[in-house]
Amino acid sequence: MVEGQQYEDPGRPKVEAESVDFWYGPTQALFDVSMSVPARRVTALIGPSGCGKSTFLRTLNRMNDVIEGTRLAGRILIDGEDVYRAGTNVVALRKRVGMVFQKSNPFPKTIFENVAYGPRIHGTRNRAELIEIVEQSLIRAALWEEVKDRLDASAMGLSGGQQQRLCIARALAVDPEIILMDEPASALDPRSTARIEDLIDQLRVDYTIIIVTHNMQQAARVSDFTAFFFEGRLIEFGPTKQLFTTPTVKQTEDYITGRFG
Amino acid sequence: MARSGSAGSFGPTGRLPGEIGRAGFPSLWKMFAIGGSTWKDKAAAVLLRAVASTSILIVLLIFLFLGKEAAPLAAGPGIKSLLAERWVPVSFQQVRFGLLPLVTGSLLVTLLATLFTIPFGICAAVYVAELAKPWERELLKPFIEILAGIPSVVIGFFGLVVLAPLVKDLFGLSSGLTALTGALLLALMAIPTVISISEDAIRSVPESYKSASLALGASRLQTLWKVTVPAALSGIIAAIMLGMGRVIGETMAVLMVTGNAAVVTASPLASVRTMTATIAAEMGEVPFGSDHYRALFWVGIVLLVATFGLNMVAQRVLKKHQER
Ligand SMILES: Nc1ncnc2c1ncn2[C@@H]1O[C@H](COP(=O)(O)OP(=O)(O)OP(=O)(O)O)[C@@H](O)[C@H]1O
Ligand SMILES: [Mg+2]
């Protein structure tokens, strides 16, 4: 969180959830979640394990569609458009809403091919253009200096932290507007974690970032807004500073002070 | 009778290089490193070594035996006679032992069969592994395994009765016994193996690769061809190599449907004769110790070396791919 920053009205929310219920087969994982995520801000999702943070995150780029037997009620709006409306182009949606996973998952390809994968999928064929995109994405992901001399080496040879930044570069390469991160640093050592947090801090200017984290300090450090989930419900949502200093709900207070979860 | 016995024991040689590859020298090295403290451990270790060494010994003996039977040809018509362009082992005028038509015959049939096997095997494996509904998979898998287990003679009958007439009518030929017919049959035999092994490889690709691709906006098909299949490639190559091993070593089916004309040709619609079929067909009747007999052993050596080479290339390719 940026000390003393003013939360002026950021205009139309980038992402809006309206009474979202979500089911995995017969079990309901989200209950009546409504939330407005402001544009070009970092929003953290916190809450105890199994409370539905990842589930909620995946509703935003429809990655839950891949799981058999899932169902959603309510609406998810991005720039005011319902992404679950019949006829929505999921490919275009996922191009706008990038995702970074908990466990870094580079493809078993070269560093270059990892970053170029997205643009290629979306139709960029021109080699010079690809090279430019790869370089820019790696620079933005703060990885360029470390890998510029070995773009043709396998991505599997990078360290865990580098792999995660590569995954961020890969997501940036398709030029998304929103980036979803599901515990992006939970498998990393403190130094790599710090680098990822620095990176998020740089990216907040251009992207709307939603990050799931189990680490209270991390949420406090990187986010402008925080949402606290509990048992599939959104309990409290507000500016991070306010939520951490003067939570209005008892459960939030118990959680952030470490009394459960 | 003893001679037809030797013909029978020839069949499996086509497979042996594969076993050499698996029980190769590194494992030989490891074998001798087995240590034991108690008397019983030592006895068990010795026994294990003996059993394991036997397979290597057998391979070496086969090489030795082939060489011993083949070598005396040098004293008769000479090794150079193997380079002649025709294979006429029995003749009132002049016998010829040119291996070329047999080698090209094997090559043609094998290449054609591989050409059919690769796309079909991979596509089917991709379908079974990734696209089929669970009940479809339940239905297909046992069926594929049964297909892999059908004896080649039975498949040969199928080729003779169904496939050969089909090829004949389709291309307006006078005979349906062609390289193409043989290749189709061999593909039929290799495909189930390729499917099973490739499918395992494809299914073992981590879910996280697929998620990453989908999250970037790739469709399911793009994810399949650009991420899943490349990630499973080493397994798929292994599957293809195993399939090719079966194709090269296969004897009965090609003997039945390729027409057995020892001519040098590149036409799929011509009759050809493969190395394996030649050995199987002629070994039973050849006079022991004759030039013809020796020449047949040369065919065996060429076959063995070819499969050996294939195996080495396969290992090389696999290793290279795994290093990436
Ligand atoms: N693929 C799935 N199939 C069925 N149920 C699932 C699936 N994924 C999650 N769930 C269930 O949905 C609920 C919410 O899970 P979710 O993964 O969203 O929690 P989370 O807040 O991300 O937890 P964590 O902090 O442990 O990652 C849990 O009860 C979980 O068991
Ligand atoms: Mg989670």
XYZ file of C-alpha atoms and ligand atoms in Angstrom:
617
model
C 0.000 0.000 0.000
C 1.194 3.405 -0.844
C 1.296 5.568 2.229
C -0.861 8.652 2.139
C -2.196 7.973 -1.333
C -5.571 9.492 -2.008
C -8.251 7.235 -3.384
C -9.877 9.664 -5.723
C -12.832 8.297 -7.622
C -11.226 6.021 -10.175
C -14.206 6.287 -12.478
C -16.139 3.315 -13.710
C -15.064 0.098 -11.936
C -13.083 -2.220 -14.154
C -14.649 -5.379 -12.791
C -17.999 -5.715 -11.122
C -19.408 -8.836 -9.559
C -23.150 -8.752 -9.022
C -24.646 -11.320 -6.644
C -22.407 -14.099 -7.842
C -23.205 -17.614 -6.690
C -20.998 -20.445 -7.817
C -21.313 -24.220 -7.636
C -18.953 -27.134 -8.154
C -21.551 -29.759 -8.973
C -23.889 -29.804 -5.964
C -21.577 -27.877 -3.602
C -21.860 -24.142 -3.525
C -18.497 -22.342 -3.257
C -19.548 -18.689 -3.600
C -22.580 -17.041 -2.048
C -23.968 -13.766 -3.280
C -20.630 -12.061 -3.892
C -20.901 -8.443 -5.024
C -17.838 -6.316 -5.458
C -16.499 -3.484 -7.602
C -12.839 -3.612 -8.501
C -11.407 -0.216 -9.452
C -9.305 0.191 -12.579
C -5.532 0.501 -12.359
C -5.397 -0.485 -8.736
C -4.170 -3.549 -6.921
C -6.937 -5.425 -5.166
C -6.026 -8.195 -2.750
C -8.281 -11.133 -1.939
C -7.635 -12.582 1.492
C -9.307 -15.175 3.683
C -8.769 -18.611 5.169
C -8.062 -21.618 3.002
C -11.061 -22.903 1.101
C -13.060 -19.689 1.414
C -13.386 -19.303 -2.346
C -10.665 -16.789 -3.287
C -9.326 -18.845 -6.186
C -12.822 -19.756 -7.255
C -13.801 -16.111 -7.400
C -10.639 -15.210 -9.276
C -11.320 -17.886 -11.883
C -14.852 -16.665 -12.447
C -13.348 -13.452 -13.823
C -11.580 -15.071 -16.798
C -13.967 -17.997 -16.974
C -11.258 -20.518 -16.192
C -13.863 -22.343 -14.137
C -15.566 -23.248 -17.414
C -12.870 -25.861 -17.907
C -13.987 -27.716 -14.776
C -16.798 -30.154 -15.419
C -20.136 -29.541 -13.724
C -19.635 -25.953 -12.572
C -22.383 -23.352 -12.606
C -22.548 -19.630 -11.987
C -25.451 -17.348 -11.174
C -25.340 -13.558 -11.042
C -23.262 -11.353 -13.318
C -19.614 -10.530 -13.822
C -19.132 -7.254 -15.660
C -15.879 -6.103 -17.187
C -16.060 -2.528 -18.417
C -19.790 -2.920 -17.976
C -20.102 -5.992 -20.169
C -21.380 -9.272 -18.820
C -18.690 -11.840 -19.537
C -21.135 -14.723 -19.032
C -23.608 -13.393 -21.552
C -24.371 -15.971 -24.235
C -22.116 -15.479 -27.230
C -19.227 -13.993 -25.258
C -15.898 -14.601 -26.950
C -13.933 -16.421 -24.256
C -10.704 -16.141 -26.235
C -11.020 -12.361 -26.373
C -11.959 -12.290 -22.687
C -8.871 -14.246 -21.642
C -6.729 -12.033 -23.797
C -7.980 -9.054 -21.791
C -7.812 -10.862 -18.467
C -4.423 -12.490 -17.956
C -3.636 -14.955 -15.213
C -0.594 -15.929 -13.184
C -0.772 -19.153 -11.238
C 0.401 -20.144 -7.773
C 2.932 -22.637 -9.039
C 4.976 -21.146 -11.845
C 4.088 -23.078 -14.965
C 6.284 -22.123 -17.915
C 5.902 -24.349 -20.950
C 8.749 -26.796 -21.594
C 9.912 -24.519 -24.406
C 12.539 -21.837 -24.732
C 12.256 -18.563 -22.852
C 11.503 -16.799 -26.122
C 8.834 -19.291 -27.130
C 7.158 -19.009 -23.748
C 6.647 -15.286 -24.098
C 5.881 -15.444 -27.818
C 3.251 -18.145 -27.301
C 0.362 -15.800 -26.515
C 0.981 -13.309 -29.354
C 1.393 -16.197 -31.787
C -1.913 -17.707 -30.672
C -3.569 -14.370 -31.285
C -2.173 -14.116 -34.774
C 1.161 -12.293 -34.640
C 3.349 -13.975 -37.261
C 5.918 -11.312 -38.009
C 9.248 -12.320 -36.496
C 10.485 -8.777 -35.848
C 7.216 -7.912 -34.168
C 7.444 -11.007 -31.965
C 10.989 -10.167 -30.960
C 9.856 -6.682 -29.985
C 6.929 -8.005 -27.950
C 9.105 -10.559 -26.179
C 11.690 -7.973 -25.272
C 9.126 -5.441 -24.035
C 7.276 -8.050 -21.997
C 10.458 -9.323 -20.385
C 11.514 -5.763 -19.570
C 8.146 -5.060 -17.972
C 8.390 -8.283 -15.980
C 11.852 -7.197 -14.766
C 13.447 -10.306 -16.218
C 15.097 -8.964 -19.359
C 18.514 -8.276 -17.883
C 18.764 -11.798 -16.514
C 17.715 -13.672 -19.644
C 18.521 -11.461 -22.640
C 21.562 -13.577 -23.494
C 19.792 -16.885 -23.310
C 16.387 -16.425 -24.866
C 16.831 -19.718 -26.679
C 17.553 -21.663 -23.503
C 14.837 -23.769 -21.943
C 12.585 -21.950 -19.497
C 12.833 -24.969 -17.230
C 16.400 -23.970 -16.387
C 15.339 -20.741 -14.679
C 15.038 -20.409 -10.911
C 11.592 -20.518 -9.335
C 11.415 -16.741 -8.993
C 12.604 -16.212 -12.556
C 10.069 -18.730 -13.803
C 7.297 -16.847 -12.061
C 8.422 -13.556 -13.603
C 8.572 -15.331 -16.953
C 4.964 -16.368 -16.440
C 4.130 -12.734 -15.733
C 5.976 -11.703 -18.908
C 4.042 -14.356 -20.813
C 0.786 -12.923 -19.501
C 1.870 -9.352 -20.334
C 2.776 -10.332 -23.888
C -0.861 -10.542 -24.980
C -1.389 -7.011 -23.685
C -4.072 -7.657 -21.064
C -5.971 -4.982 -19.152
C -6.494 -7.052 -16.040
C -4.043 -9.440 -14.416
C -5.233 -12.101 -12.002
C -2.607 -13.527 -9.682
C -3.333 -16.519 -7.494
C -0.769 -16.547 -4.690
C 2.005 -15.720 -7.166
C 4.747 -15.651 -4.550
C 3.677 -18.361 -2.129
C 6.172 -20.873 -3.499
C 9.071 -18.417 -3.566
C 11.851 -17.433 -1.177
C 11.735 -13.974 0.482
C 14.035 -12.315 -2.067
C 12.091 -13.577 -5.065
C 8.890 -12.602 -3.277
C 10.206 -9.075 -2.815
C 11.011 -8.879 -6.530
C 7.512 -9.974 -7.451
C 6.060 -7.393 -5.091
C 8.246 -4.664 -6.628
C 7.048 -5.787 -10.000
C 3.405 -5.586 -8.970
C 4.110 -2.096 -7.714
C 5.402 -1.110 -11.163
C 2.560 -2.769 -13.027
C -0.209 -1.071 -11.024
C 0.134 2.029 -13.185
C -0.990 0.272 -16.343
C -3.003 -2.713 -15.232
C -5.854 -3.632 -12.978
C -4.410 -6.288 -10.728
C -6.293 -8.719 -8.543
C -4.098 -10.811 -6.310
C -4.928 -13.669 -3.961
C -2.604 -13.913 -1.009
C -2.346 -15.725 2.291
C 0.199 -13.278 3.516
C -1.332 -10.390 5.429
C 1.829 -8.310 5.216
C 1.937 -8.836 1.488
C -1.659 -7.725 1.104
C -0.892 -4.673 3.203
C 2.256 -3.916 1.227
C 1.078 -4.285 -2.329
C -2.632 -3.616 -2.468
C -4.808 -0.526 -2.607
C -7.992 -2.419 -1.834
C -8.594 -5.603 0.047
C -11.486 -8.030 -0.006
C -11.921 -10.466 2.863
C -13.667 -13.714 2.012
C -15.000 -16.212 4.488
C -16.823 -19.465 3.737
C -17.705 -18.414 0.213
C -18.974 -14.981 1.155
C -17.429 -11.564 0.732
C -17.338 -10.296 4.300
C -15.667 -6.968 3.890
C -14.227 -4.892 1.075
C -12.504 -1.540 1.237
C -9.287 0.436 0.977
C -6.503 -1.740 2.329
C -5.423 0.757 4.956
C -8.896 1.101 6.321
C -9.545 -2.645 6.310
C -6.354 -3.385 8.166
C -6.632 -0.568 10.709
C -10.320 -0.246 11.325
C -12.175 -3.302 10.074
C -15.893 -2.960 10.483
C -16.712 -6.642 10.790
C -15.640 -8.800 13.693
C -14.614 -11.742 11.478
C -12.268 -9.530 9.481
C -10.637 -8.283 12.614
C -10.242 -11.801 13.972
C -8.673 -12.931 10.741
C -6.190 -10.124 10.233
C -5.122 -10.220 13.830
C -4.454 -13.904 13.403
C -7.126 -15.223 15.711
C -8.156 -17.837 13.124
C -7.317 -18.994 9.604
C 13.811 -80.486 -40.350
C 16.617 -78.961 -38.393
C 16.817 -76.374 -41.108
C 13.207 -75.294 -40.877
C 13.845 -75.030 -37.152
C 16.510 -72.460 -37.806
C 14.100 -70.564 -40.022
C 11.607 -70.458 -37.175
C 14.143 -69.105 -34.744
C 14.884 -66.299 -37.115
C 11.614 -64.497 -36.706
C 12.273 -62.662 -33.455
C 15.692 -61.336 -34.436
C 14.057 -58.207 -35.769
C 13.123 -57.281 -32.226
C 16.397 -57.950 -30.572
C 18.075 -54.583 -31.094
C 15.329 -53.041 -28.984
C 16.391 -55.267 -26.125
C 19.999 -54.364 -26.648
C 18.979 -50.741 -26.323
C 17.239 -51.350 -23.024
C 19.780 -53.672 -21.454
C 22.682 -51.755 -22.896
C 26.100 -51.194 -21.493
C 25.293 -48.710 -18.692
C 23.033 -51.296 -17.086
C 25.699 -53.915 -17.616
C 27.976 -51.702 -15.615
C 25.399 -51.319 -12.862
C 24.871 -55.055 -12.735
C 28.402 -55.652 -11.666
C 28.128 -52.974 -9.038
C 25.502 -54.919 -7.075
C 26.899 -55.371 -3.621
C 25.856 -57.676 -0.817
C 26.935 -58.226 2.723
C 25.606 -61.619 3.694
C 26.228 -64.880 1.934
C 22.629 -65.019 0.737
C 22.772 -61.494 -0.668
C 25.852 -62.405 -2.605
C 24.309 -65.566 -3.984
C 21.223 -63.620 -5.052
C 23.398 -60.984 -6.675
C 25.342 -63.598 -8.605
C 22.138 -65.236 -9.760
C 20.690 -61.911 -10.884
C 23.844 -61.058 -12.731
C 23.801 -64.428 -14.431
C 20.220 -64.006 -15.578
C 20.797 -60.461 -16.786
C 24.039 -61.367 -18.505
C 22.284 -64.141 -20.358
C 20.256 -61.712 -22.438
C 23.373 -59.831 -23.461
C 25.154 -63.093 -24.096
C 22.327 -64.274 -26.321
C 22.493 -61.100 -28.384
C 26.244 -61.449 -28.766
C 25.849 -65.092 -29.690
C 23.302 -64.231 -32.344
C 25.712 -61.760 -33.877
C 28.480 -64.320 -33.712
C 26.333 -67.092 -35.119
C 25.071 -64.936 -37.967
C 28.609 -63.892 -38.789
C 29.880 -67.445 -38.691
C 27.215 -68.721 -41.090
C 27.460 -65.704 -43.380
C 31.210 -65.275 -43.643
C 32.062 -68.283 -45.871
C 30.218 -66.574 -48.745
C 33.480 -64.740 -49.304
C 35.066 -68.037 -50.344
C 32.284 -68.777 -52.878
C 30.736 -66.034 -55.026
C 32.352 -63.359 -52.855
C 30.943 -60.548 -50.734
C 30.754 -58.341 -53.817
C 28.013 -60.545 -55.250
C 25.708 -59.058 -52.597
C 25.867 -55.774 -54.449
C 24.300 -57.218 -57.594
C 21.011 -55.710 -58.640
C 18.943 -58.851 -58.608
C 18.081 -61.563 -56.131
C 17.863 -64.851 -58.066
C 19.046 -67.435 -55.531
C 17.949 -70.465 -57.554
C 18.577 -70.596 -61.295
C 19.738 -72.931 -64.039
C 21.782 -70.160 -65.577
C 23.252 -67.763 -63.116
C 22.340 -67.297 -59.477
C 22.444 -63.777 -58.102
C 22.457 -62.661 -54.520
C 21.958 -58.934 -54.885
C 20.424 -57.594 -51.675
C 19.302 -54.324 -53.234
C 15.759 -55.375 -54.196
C 15.178 -56.833 -50.724
C 16.529 -53.748 -49.012
C 14.467 -51.394 -51.163
C 11.450 -53.650 -50.668
C 11.780 -53.463 -46.895
C 12.491 -49.753 -47.073
C 9.485 -49.003 -49.246
C 7.068 -51.017 -47.144
C 8.457 -49.664 -43.892
C 8.434 -46.034 -44.996
C 4.915 -46.269 -46.351
C 3.698 -47.987 -43.203
C 5.354 -45.342 -41.052
C 3.784 -42.640 -43.171
C 0.337 -44.061 -42.400
C 1.121 -44.868 -38.802
C 2.415 -41.523 -37.582
C -0.484 -39.197 -38.371
C -3.143 -41.779 -37.660
C -1.518 -43.025 -34.460
C -0.950 -39.539 -33.076
C -4.386 -38.250 -33.970
C -6.060 -41.287 -32.450
C -3.923 -41.005 -29.323
C -4.769 -37.313 -28.994
C -8.421 -38.125 -29.409
C -8.460 -40.920 -26.858
C -6.337 -38.993 -24.361
C -7.845 -35.534 -24.581
C -11.038 -35.312 -26.580
C -12.950 -38.537 -26.007
C -15.699 -38.583 -23.413
C -15.033 -40.953 -20.503
C -17.428 -43.597 -21.827
C -15.807 -43.410 -25.284
C -12.408 -43.995 -23.737
C -13.753 -46.958 -21.763
C -14.974 -48.415 -25.037
C -11.907 -47.615 -27.162
C -9.051 -48.609 -24.874
C -9.764 -52.338 -24.580
C -10.535 -52.435 -28.284
C -7.152 -50.917 -29.117
C -5.407 -53.358 -26.816
C -7.147 -56.320 -28.430
C -6.104 -55.024 -31.839
C -2.492 -54.860 -30.657
C -2.640 -58.491 -29.646
C -3.999 -60.063 -32.830
C -1.467 -62.550 -34.287
C 0.063 -61.268 -37.494
C -0.999 -64.349 -39.475
C -4.605 -63.512 -38.741
C -4.030 -59.931 -39.857
C -2.342 -61.401 -42.937
C -5.515 -63.338 -43.740
C -7.520 -60.187 -43.381
C -5.112 -58.475 -45.761
C -5.358 -61.275 -48.291
C -9.127 -61.550 -48.245
C -10.212 -57.941 -47.720
C -7.424 -55.455 -48.285
C -5.732 -56.923 -51.381
C -8.952 -57.079 -53.463
C -9.755 -53.548 -52.297
C -6.378 -52.204 -53.420
C -6.687 -54.113 -56.674
C -10.103 -52.658 -57.534
C -9.289 -49.177 -56.274
C -6.231 -48.787 -58.489
C -7.326 -51.101 -61.314
C -4.368 -53.448 -60.863
C -3.989 -56.990 -62.037
C -2.980 -58.044 -58.540
C -3.698 -56.534 -55.165
C -0.518 -57.952 -53.656
C 1.540 -54.769 -53.510
C 3.866 -52.792 -51.282
C 0.916 -50.560 -50.447
C -1.155 -53.513 -49.254
C 1.704 -54.677 -47.058
C 2.258 -51.180 -45.700
C -1.426 -50.763 -44.846
C -1.412 -54.045 -42.977
C 1.760 -53.190 -41.132
C 0.292 -49.816 -40.205
C -2.732 -51.640 -38.855
C -0.416 -53.665 -36.642
C 1.742 -50.759 -35.498
C -1.012 -48.219 -34.866
C -2.451 -49.805 -31.694
C 1.010 -49.824 -30.092
C 1.622 -46.232 -31.120
C -1.779 -45.178 -29.804
C -1.394 -46.835 -26.392
C 2.058 -45.485 -25.681
C 1.440 -42.008 -27.098
C -1.791 -41.777 -25.173
C 0.020 -42.468 -21.915
C 2.553 -39.779 -22.774
C -0.133 -37.237 -23.635
C -2.123 -37.928 -20.499
C 0.922 -37.452 -18.320
C 1.433 -33.849 -19.491
C 0.829 -31.676 -16.405
C -2.539 -29.969 -16.198
C -0.736 -26.709 -15.364
C 0.639 -26.393 -18.919
C -2.844 -26.650 -20.314
C -4.237 -24.134 -17.812
C -1.499 -21.677 -18.713
C -2.299 -21.987 -22.393
C -6.061 -21.683 -21.916
C -5.600 -18.669 -19.656
C -3.697 -16.945 -22.460
C -6.757 -17.265 -24.638
C -5.742 -20.355 -26.596
C -8.540 -22.660 -27.659
C -8.603 -26.279 -26.578
C -7.314 -27.399 -29.968
C -4.517 -24.833 -30.030
C -3.532 -25.925 -26.535
C -3.501 -29.528 -27.669
C -1.302 -29.049 -30.718
C 0.973 -26.317 -29.455
C 1.468 -27.286 -25.830
C 0.245 -30.771 -24.939
C 1.559 -32.706 -27.932
C 4.987 -30.996 -27.964
C 5.296 -31.629 -24.215
C 4.552 -35.313 -24.809
C 6.818 -35.548 -27.819
C 9.521 -37.731 -26.312
C 6.929 -40.342 -25.401
C 5.336 -40.061 -28.818
C 8.685 -40.545 -30.554
C 9.345 -43.594 -28.417
C 5.955 -44.942 -29.425
C 6.664 -44.398 -33.109
C 10.041 -46.083 -32.813
C 8.477 -49.087 -31.146
C 5.861 -49.188 -33.883
C 8.551 -48.998 -36.553
C 10.423 -51.792 -34.830
C 7.389 -53.972 -35.211
C 6.976 -52.940 -38.845
C 10.549 -53.772 -39.841
C 10.616 -57.057 -38.004
C 7.193 -58.200 -39.155
C 7.351 -61.245 -41.394
C 4.148 -63.203 -41.849
C 1.794 -60.461 -42.934
C 4.180 -58.995 -45.519
C 4.992 -62.467 -46.776
C 1.294 -63.005 -47.404
C 0.328 -59.754 -49.089
C 3.249 -58.024 -50.804
C 3.443 -60.341 -53.794
C 7.056 -61.303 -53.132
C 8.591 -60.085 -56.363
C 12.217 -59.221 -55.731
C 12.441 -56.123 -57.874
C 13.971 -52.733 -57.269
C 11.096 -50.270 -57.283
C 9.807 -47.163 -55.573
C 6.225 -47.664 -56.657
C 3.761 -48.438 -53.868
C 1.611 -50.319 -56.365
C 4.336 -52.762 -57.395
C 4.921 -56.141 -55.809
C 7.944 -56.165 -53.536
C 9.739 -58.589 -51.325
C 11.071 -57.659 -47.918
C 14.129 -59.013 -46.156
C 12.114 -60.727 -43.452
C 9.781 -62.374 -45.956
C 12.744 -63.603 -47.990
C 14.343 -65.265 -45.007
C 11.096 -66.815 -43.849
C 10.153 -68.096 -47.286
C 13.507 -69.467 -48.385
C 15.233 -70.637 -45.247
C 13.121 -73.779 -45.015
C 14.177 -75.131 -48.394
C 17.718 -73.948 -48.837
C 20.452 -76.629 -48.830
C 22.492 -76.342 -45.673
C 25.843 -74.627 -46.241
C 25.073 -73.569 -49.826
C 25.839 -70.088 -51.175
C 22.134 -69.337 -51.046
C 22.131 -70.341 -47.368
C 25.041 -68.022 -46.659
C 23.412 -65.174 -48.585
C 20.289 -65.508 -46.461
C 22.415 -65.004 -43.381
C 23.731 -61.842 -44.959
C 20.152 -60.682 -45.308
C 19.761 -61.355 -41.600
C 22.830 -59.303 -40.799
C 21.629 -56.352 -42.876
C 18.286 -56.540 -41.115
C 19.908 -56.634 -37.723
C 22.214 -53.746 -38.496
C 19.317 -51.708 -39.887
C 17.197 -52.168 -36.776
C 20.240 -51.513 -34.654
C 20.849 -48.252 -36.501
C 17.222 -47.255 -36.195
C 17.380 -47.895 -32.500
C 20.475 -45.766 -32.100
C 18.973 -42.891 -34.038
C 15.868 -43.173 -31.888
C 17.910 -43.039 -28.693
C 19.793 -40.041 -30.002
C 16.609 -38.196 -30.927
C 15.036 -39.008 -27.585
C 18.054 -37.866 -25.655
C 18.274 -34.644 -27.589
C 14.631 -33.970 -26.957
C 14.876 -34.700 -23.262
C 17.778 -32.312 -22.904
C 15.719 -29.380 -24.136
N -12.187 -28.160 -8.917
C -12.967 -28.188 -7.817
N -13.943 -29.116 -7.715
C -14.719 -29.163 -6.622
N -14.630 -28.349 -5.586
C -13.682 -27.394 -5.622
C -12.800 -27.268 -6.736
N -11.955 -26.254 -6.518
C -12.300 -25.762 -5.304
N -13.333 -26.430 -4.762
C -13.976 -26.176 -3.470
O -14.460 -24.858 -3.452
C -14.187 -24.228 -2.214
C -13.365 -22.966 -2.464
O -12.097 -23.352 -2.988
P -11.010 -22.308 -3.453
O -9.937 -23.090 -4.107
O -11.676 -21.256 -4.233
O -10.532 -21.748 -2.061
P -9.308 -20.756 -1.772
O -9.859 -19.658 -0.975
O -8.609 -20.419 -3.022
O -8.402 -21.681 -0.857
P -6.806 -21.688 -0.748
O -6.443 -20.507 0.028
O -6.537 -22.960 -0.019
O -6.285 -21.682 -2.142
C -13.448 -25.250 -1.371
O -14.379 -25.829 -0.496
C -12.959 -26.262 -2.352
O -12.955 -27.534 -1.775
Mg -6.636 -20.883 -3.836
